[in-house]
XYZ file of C-alpha atoms in Angstrom:
504
model
C 35.081 -1.734 37.568
C 34.720 -3.762 34.414
C 35.084 -7.496 33.836
C 36.768 -9.189 30.914
C 36.990 -12.892 30.291
C 40.189 -14.530 29.123
C 38.528 -15.044 25.756
C 38.814 -11.288 25.120
C 42.449 -10.989 26.196
C 44.253 -11.701 22.944
C 47.535 -9.839 23.078
C 47.355 -9.176 26.833
C 50.413 -9.244 29.051
C 50.827 -12.393 31.132
C 52.173 -11.238 34.470
C 54.536 -12.828 36.926
C 53.883 -12.240 40.625
C 56.790 -9.787 40.684
C 55.342 -7.794 37.785
C 51.922 -7.627 39.439
C 53.391 -6.412 42.706
C 55.365 -3.777 40.785
C 52.169 -2.506 39.144
C 50.529 -2.162 42.562
C 53.617 -0.447 43.984
C 53.618 2.107 41.177
C 49.961 2.927 41.830
C 50.654 3.379 45.546
C 53.709 5.542 44.835
C 51.583 7.679 42.516
C 49.125 8.411 45.306
C 46.563 5.595 45.430
C 46.683 4.069 48.933
C 46.963 0.316 49.185
C 43.765 0.289 51.234
C 41.919 1.847 48.295
C 43.235 -0.829 45.927
C 42.086 -3.467 48.420
C 38.592 -1.937 48.563
C 38.433 -1.887 44.768
C 39.515 -5.519 44.587
C 36.875 -6.529 47.124
C 34.142 -4.628 45.288
C 35.212 -6.396 42.101
C 34.921 -9.781 43.790
C 31.404 -8.945 44.982
C 30.451 -7.851 41.461
C 31.850 -11.123 40.102
C 29.764 -13.092 42.612
C 26.647 -11.235 41.494
C 27.424 -12.007 37.861
C 28.238 -15.678 38.403
C 25.685 -16.580 41.074
C 22.740 -14.147 41.048
C 20.764 -16.681 43.092
C 22.845 -15.811 46.162
C 20.620 -13.379 48.026
C 20.497 -11.942 51.583
C 20.558 -14.819 54.036
C 22.967 -16.910 51.947
C 25.696 -18.577 53.993
C 29.195 -17.412 53.075
C 32.433 -18.878 54.431
C 35.495 -16.651 53.948
C 38.951 -18.125 54.579
C 41.611 -15.479 55.179
C 45.383 -15.682 55.209
C 47.686 -13.165 56.891
C 48.772 -11.262 53.762
C 47.240 -9.003 51.162
C 45.029 -11.763 49.798
C 43.562 -12.174 53.270
C 42.987 -8.432 53.393
C 40.868 -8.712 50.245
C 38.939 -11.473 52.003
C 38.194 -9.339 55.073
C 36.906 -6.546 52.824
C 34.747 -8.945 50.804
C 33.292 -10.391 54.010
C 32.367 -6.925 55.211
C 30.677 -5.991 51.926
C 28.690 -9.237 51.763
C 27.617 -8.965 55.398
C 26.426 -5.412 54.750
C 24.118 -6.874 52.083
C 22.508 -9.225 54.571
C 24.457 -12.388 53.898
C 25.439 -14.622 56.811
C 29.218 -14.531 56.785
C 31.485 -16.825 58.781
C 35.115 -15.711 58.542
C 38.027 -17.899 59.612
C 41.634 -16.726 59.766
C 44.518 -19.103 59.273
C 46.731 -16.620 61.138
C 46.344 -13.020 62.322
C 46.601 -10.361 59.628
C 50.187 -9.159 59.169
C 50.087 -7.108 55.972
C 49.473 -3.456 56.990
C 46.412 -3.003 54.787
C 45.087 -6.418 55.816
C 45.377 -5.360 59.461
C 43.182 -2.375 58.681
C 40.600 -4.526 56.911
C 40.557 -7.013 59.785
C 39.866 -4.139 62.185
C 36.935 -2.982 60.060
C 35.577 -6.524 59.920
C 35.651 -6.850 63.708
C 33.148 -4.013 63.879
C 30.673 -6.298 62.056
C 31.546 -9.860 62.964
C 33.923 -12.264 64.589
C 37.165 -13.721 63.313
C 36.739 -17.426 63.825
C 39.565 -19.792 64.637
C 40.848 -22.166 62.025
C 39.549 -25.202 63.868
C 36.016 -24.288 62.824
C 36.817 -23.592 59.160
C 35.976 -27.050 57.831
C 32.518 -27.143 59.432
C 31.719 -23.622 58.214
C 32.829 -24.480 54.691
C 30.784 -27.668 54.675
C 27.580 -25.789 55.494
C 28.173 -22.742 53.287
C 26.466 -21.782 50.046
C 29.742 -20.172 48.918
C 33.318 -20.669 50.121
C 35.777 -17.843 49.399
C 39.479 -18.718 49.358
C 41.446 -15.606 50.380
C 44.366 -17.472 51.875
C 47.455 -16.941 49.716
C 46.719 -15.678 46.188
C 49.872 -15.211 44.124
C 52.209 -15.270 47.113
C 52.400 -18.989 47.876
C 55.811 -20.680 47.693
C 55.304 -23.823 49.828
C 52.877 -26.743 49.952
C 49.635 -26.294 51.860
C 49.676 -27.606 55.383
C 47.457 -30.489 56.429
C 45.050 -28.126 58.186
C 44.335 -26.390 54.861
C 44.566 -29.448 52.621
C 41.698 -31.002 54.570
C 39.382 -28.457 52.963
C 39.779 -30.295 49.653
C 37.325 -32.857 50.990
C 34.615 -30.244 51.538
C 32.120 -30.362 48.690
C 30.854 -26.780 48.757
C 28.270 -25.985 46.061
C 30.198 -22.844 45.026
C 33.901 -22.104 45.422
C 35.607 -18.802 44.650
C 39.326 -18.024 44.767
C 40.653 -14.499 45.031
C 43.556 -14.117 42.608
C 44.543 -17.805 42.558
C 43.395 -21.051 44.188
C 45.521 -21.758 47.243
C 48.075 -24.434 46.468
C 48.611 -23.336 42.851
C 51.916 -21.792 41.802
C 51.328 -18.375 40.258
C 54.354 -18.711 37.964
C 53.823 -22.195 36.541
C 50.196 -23.244 37.024
C 51.451 -26.336 38.844
C 50.288 -27.493 42.248
C 52.959 -27.004 44.909
C 53.094 -30.265 46.776
C 49.943 -32.340 46.470
C 47.028 -30.169 47.598
C 45.120 -27.352 45.908
C 41.783 -25.766 46.805
C 40.182 -25.924 43.371
C 37.743 -23.145 42.487
C 34.648 -22.824 40.343
C 35.415 -19.133 39.815
C 38.714 -17.303 40.185
C 38.631 -13.520 40.325
C 41.889 -11.790 39.517
C 42.901 -8.215 38.875
C 44.515 -6.058 36.221
C 45.960 -8.819 34.005
C 46.098 -12.617 33.932
C 48.979 -14.262 35.752
C 51.113 -17.029 34.289
C 49.595 -19.627 36.592
C 46.115 -18.868 35.310
C 46.866 -20.237 31.837
C 49.796 -22.633 32.181
C 49.650 -26.354 33.007
C 46.926 -27.193 35.557
C 45.942 -23.575 36.091
C 42.769 -23.474 33.980
C 41.411 -26.720 35.433
C 42.110 -25.551 38.984
C 40.761 -22.009 38.509
C 37.387 -22.953 37.019
C 36.163 -19.821 35.258
C 38.537 -16.867 35.215
C 37.061 -13.412 35.794
C 39.490 -10.561 35.222
C 38.665 -7.244 36.885
C 40.082 -3.770 36.414
C 41.015 -2.052 39.690
C 42.488 1.095 38.165
C 46.147 0.186 37.782
C 48.113 1.717 34.938
C 48.929 -0.390 31.913
C 52.044 -2.461 32.378
C 54.451 -4.099 29.982
C 55.530 -7.548 31.052
C 58.064 -10.027 29.795
C 55.511 -12.497 28.396
C 52.487 -11.805 26.214
C 49.471 -13.873 25.250
C 49.311 -14.237 21.477
C 46.679 -12.126 19.792
C 45.030 -11.477 16.459
C 47.874 -11.588 13.927
C 49.111 -8.619 11.973
C 48.106 -8.119 8.362
C 48.327 -11.332 6.344
C 46.578 -10.105 3.207
C 48.208 -10.747 -0.147
C 48.999 -7.712 -2.249
C 49.397 -7.675 -5.999
C 52.542 -9.372 -7.172
C 54.054 -12.597 -8.476
C 53.388 -15.863 -6.668
C 57.094 -16.219 -5.871
C 56.811 -12.999 -3.930
C 54.869 -15.000 -1.334
C 57.404 -17.779 -1.050
C 57.733 -21.392 -2.059
C 57.449 -24.065 0.627
C 58.689 -27.632 0.231
C 57.055 -30.313 2.369
C 58.776 -33.699 2.409
C 56.588 -36.783 2.680
C 57.062 -40.445 3.484
C 56.534 -43.365 1.171
C 53.484 -45.213 -0.107
C 50.590 -45.083 2.323
C 52.315 -42.483 4.523
C 51.459 -39.266 2.714
C 48.335 -38.092 4.531
C 50.077 -36.024 7.200
C 52.327 -34.263 4.698
C 49.381 -33.573 2.373
C 47.468 -31.891 5.189
C 50.535 -29.860 6.127
C 51.083 -28.824 2.513
C 47.461 -27.762 2.114
C 47.694 -25.687 5.292
C 50.835 -23.980 3.966
C 49.019 -23.099 0.764
C 45.867 -21.925 2.555
C 47.825 -19.565 4.798
C 49.190 -17.840 1.751
C 52.449 -19.356 0.542
C 52.716 -18.533 -3.169
C 53.655 -22.091 -4.078
C 53.853 -25.366 -2.193
C 55.605 -28.497 -3.418
C 55.309 -31.909 -1.820
C 58.410 -34.063 -2.250
C 58.099 -37.835 -1.914
C 59.646 -41.106 -3.133
C 58.823 -41.893 -6.767
C 56.623 -44.812 -5.758
C 54.318 -42.438 -3.847
C 53.849 -39.891 -6.640
C 50.709 -41.506 -8.059
C 49.046 -41.758 -4.654
C 49.728 -38.114 -3.858
C 48.777 -36.926 -7.346
C 45.344 -38.468 -6.882
C 44.789 -36.278 -3.796
C 46.442 -33.000 -4.783
C 45.858 -30.370 -7.454
C 47.194 -26.911 -6.557
C 50.110 -28.449 -4.655
C 52.974 -29.469 -6.919
C 54.775 -32.802 -6.713
C 58.410 -33.715 -7.080
C 60.204 -37.005 -6.691
C 62.753 -36.875 -3.879
C 64.573 -40.182 -3.820
C 67.378 -39.263 -1.446
C 69.482 -36.416 -0.101
C 71.134 -35.871 -3.494
C 67.734 -35.321 -5.084
C 66.855 -32.885 -2.310
C 70.123 -31.024 -2.822
C 69.210 -30.676 -6.483
C 65.831 -29.191 -5.631
C 67.419 -26.749 -3.246
C 69.572 -25.311 -5.988
C 66.463 -23.222 -6.699
C 66.909 -20.329 -4.255
C 63.232 -19.431 -4.587
C 62.380 -22.531 -2.544
C 62.722 -20.646 0.720
C 60.989 -22.711 3.425
C 61.144 -26.407 4.271
C 58.972 -28.671 6.398
C 60.109 -32.148 7.394
C 58.493 -34.601 9.759
C 54.791 -35.303 9.206
C 54.642 -38.915 8.012
C 58.283 -38.760 6.978
C 59.658 -41.893 8.641
C 62.745 -42.399 10.790
C 65.040 -44.577 8.669
C 68.478 -43.890 7.232
C 67.055 -42.187 4.108
C 64.962 -39.819 6.203
C 67.874 -39.081 8.497
C 69.949 -38.045 5.482
C 67.121 -35.864 4.175
C 66.979 -33.987 7.473
C 70.756 -33.544 7.413
C 70.620 -32.181 3.857
C 67.778 -29.812 4.701
C 69.620 -28.454 7.725
C 72.807 -27.942 5.743
C 70.922 -25.662 3.341
C 70.509 -23.101 6.139
C 67.027 -22.041 5.068
C 63.892 -21.488 7.093
C 63.100 -25.027 8.237
C 60.249 -26.383 10.344
C 60.855 -29.771 11.975
C 57.948 -31.782 13.362
C 56.999 -35.346 14.268
C 59.438 -37.914 12.810
C 62.068 -35.252 12.124
C 62.088 -34.391 15.826
C 62.634 -38.054 16.694
C 65.589 -38.163 14.323
C 67.111 -35.004 15.800
C 66.588 -36.242 19.353
C 68.505 -39.454 18.616
C 71.359 -38.009 16.555
C 73.949 -35.621 17.965
C 75.122 -34.629 14.492
C 71.635 -33.529 13.473
C 71.176 -31.729 16.775
C 74.420 -29.880 16.170
C 73.256 -28.858 12.688
C 70.234 -26.939 14.007
C 70.493 -23.235 13.223
C 68.591 -20.019 14.047
C 66.360 -20.447 11.000
C 64.911 -23.679 12.409
C 61.577 -24.045 14.157
C 60.885 -27.186 16.215
C 57.238 -28.015 17.019
C 57.206 -30.804 19.636
C 54.372 -32.065 21.784
C 55.336 -33.033 25.338
C 56.421 -36.566 24.403
C 58.701 -35.307 21.642
C 60.007 -32.589 23.933
C 60.902 -35.267 26.492
C 63.038 -36.985 23.855
C 64.721 -33.739 22.833
C 65.400 -32.426 26.351
C 64.680 -35.155 28.914
C 66.168 -33.231 31.818
C 63.956 -30.202 31.170
C 60.912 -32.410 30.689
C 61.570 -34.093 34.024
C 61.778 -30.735 35.783
C 58.605 -29.573 34.052
C 56.518 -32.570 35.089
C 58.230 -33.915 38.209
C 57.184 -33.356 41.827
C 57.044 -29.784 43.115
C 58.073 -29.030 46.668
C 58.275 -25.252 46.484
C 57.586 -22.264 44.334
C 58.076 -20.779 41.926
C 57.897 -24.165 40.227
C 59.686 -24.877 36.942
C 57.131 -24.180 34.214
C 56.442 -25.033 30.584
C 57.536 -21.488 29.856
C 60.858 -22.047 31.620
C 61.359 -25.372 29.840
C 60.664 -24.000 26.367
C 62.942 -21.003 26.861
C 65.828 -23.104 28.155
C 65.379 -25.592 25.314
C 65.347 -22.853 22.664
C 68.550 -21.375 24.072
C 70.192 -24.797 24.287
C 69.230 -25.867 20.758
C 69.855 -22.475 19.180
C 66.512 -22.242 17.400
C 62.859 -21.378 17.944
C 60.710 -23.927 19.721
C 56.922 -24.287 19.808
C 55.864 -26.536 22.695
C 52.365 -27.707 21.815
C 49.426 -27.958 24.192
C 46.370 -25.994 25.316
C 49.001 -23.633 26.739
C 51.280 -23.560 23.702
C 54.582 -21.833 24.439
C 56.718 -20.290 21.700
C 60.302 -19.465 22.665
C 63.196 -18.005 20.685
C 66.875 -18.606 21.462
C 67.301 -14.927 22.399
C 64.842 -15.331 25.306
C 61.674 -13.990 23.696
C 58.591 -16.022 24.520
C 54.828 -15.906 24.269
C 51.918 -18.159 25.191
C 48.905 -19.100 23.094
C 46.314 -20.009 25.708
C 43.498 -22.108 24.242
C 41.798 -22.245 27.617
C 38.692 -20.858 29.335
C 36.572 -19.107 26.677
C 39.266 -19.816 24.078
C 39.365 -23.574 24.647
C 39.494 -25.752 21.536
C 39.221 -29.339 22.813
C 38.491 -30.546 19.290
C 42.186 -30.084 18.472
C 42.863 -33.331 20.319
C 42.540 -35.225 17.037
C 45.005 -37.064 14.819
C 46.736 -34.818 12.313
C 45.997 -31.473 13.978
C 49.687 -31.014 14.763
C 50.609 -31.690 11.127
C 48.311 -28.871 10.063
C 49.909 -26.549 12.617
C 53.337 -27.393 11.226
C 52.060 -26.637 7.731
C 50.750 -23.237 8.778
C 54.135 -22.370 10.265
C 55.904 -23.440 7.077
C 53.562 -21.355 4.934
C 54.169 -18.292 7.087
C 57.918 -18.867 6.999
C 57.719 -19.074 3.213
C 56.017 -15.685 3.300
C 59.041 -14.271 5.068
C 58.176 -14.454 8.752
C 60.871 -15.585 11.123
C 60.362 -18.717 13.198
C 59.122 -16.902 16.310
C 56.582 -14.767 14.463
C 55.461 -17.683 12.283
C 55.014 -19.978 15.273
C 53.088 -17.518 17.445
C 50.826 -16.495 14.558
C 50.248 -20.107 13.525
C 49.372 -21.183 17.070
C 46.722 -18.468 17.332
C 45.210 -19.187 13.909
C 45.252 -22.948 14.518
C 43.153 -22.726 17.687
C 40.915 -20.010 16.249
C 40.188 -22.195 13.215
C 39.267 -25.086 15.510
C 36.879 -22.917 17.517
C 35.353 -21.621 14.307
C 34.531 -25.167 13.186
C 33.541 -26.548 16.588
C 32.681 -30.116 17.640
C 33.239 -32.875 15.125
C 36.442 -31.310 13.825
C 38.954 -33.543 12.068
C 42.354 -32.367 10.957
C 41.362 -32.067 7.300
C 38.832 -29.405 8.276
C 41.409 -27.019 9.688
C 43.019 -25.695 6.469
C 39.562 -25.118 5.001
C 38.641 -22.869 7.929
C 41.517 -20.502 7.301
C 40.089 -18.471 4.352
C 36.867 -17.678 6.206
C 38.709 -16.927 9.435
C 41.104 -14.537 7.722
C 38.195 -12.827 5.964
C 36.346 -12.366 9.259
C 39.479 -10.901 10.832
C 39.961 -8.519 7.947
C 43.267 -10.128 7.078
């Protein structure tokens, strides 16, 4: 079986527990016994151990913790395979095996070793070179009991989880209750699960090792964003690639809008105009060349600009301000009914004004971070971040989808696990985690650049959902391309080289 890291999974399906179980059921119905799938999974775990910790040789002390279900069955099979290689395996069962295939694996294990009681699990784990968590996998729906939570205090030198660390919700990536058995390596099968990439999932899973166990390809409801479709410009007039208008704040407040405008131009909008108060024209002119400038005094001036139908995408928010003038500009922009990205200050205005909220339309794209999302939809934010007492827990994916349906427009909820949701229920996740992590994006202005990329793509004719998912992928890829030391101004300048390398 082969291994793939999350970094190579652009465009992969992101499975729910139900979808994963369905994939297994189809394989069994087609003639592959569940016991065979369990053997394949166990062999994959052993191969992952060899790859991650080649120093573990015969004589190494292994503690395997088994639950009663299918995940425990994988654990029994792994224990047997490691013991056959000369490793000293201590296996402890939380409860007797109850899953039919797990019962069979437990029987095979008894031919090689004992099934220890749970009261000895902590001591075995404390003295082990490797602790394997095969307790619950993707099936957990309740908090861990005290007898399991105590294992959090064990400082094993190596910790492996089969499918998912126990205590983590497979749907949301949130800890159910208060306890989770964090892993250094999590080995999962067939496709990543939602909990692997959302919320706390990446931090709890350690490294994610995805293994193929011979299941057929499956289509799921949610996909991880991947390399975008063709973005190359063909011959034609600049207006054929759209004209984006970015509105800026006053004197001394233009930096965010300038970065957004440059990103819109770099991603391929045919023209980009920055609109600002007359007093800020000189300041912006000193910093801009290819980006055009227009004075936008108030909503009447904006209405005049929008008489030009070729101006087909708007961006409001970065450095805009939240006063009465800015509120009226947002209202005027929304009334035009064109492709409109709202970020930063514009989101604050919408959150505090029922009339603006009611003016949102399907051509709008909102790009909040979690704080802005909490102002837009406080009830959903509370459910997304509040205490969890059972699973499946309410997730960032759930929150973004409900918000998009409620607001009637596309929403991009920013974070390492960026979620893009459309009002019709479509959603995708851009997971900048594991091998695709881009921690350098935690810098002032990075979100303004992301908003600019979305506006540029919308000017080129992409709808809000497509523009947002493509922009999220390119934004994190550009950050990884630059690496440490990134500041927001660097991001637009990475786009030409990135697109060239991608053949776009």
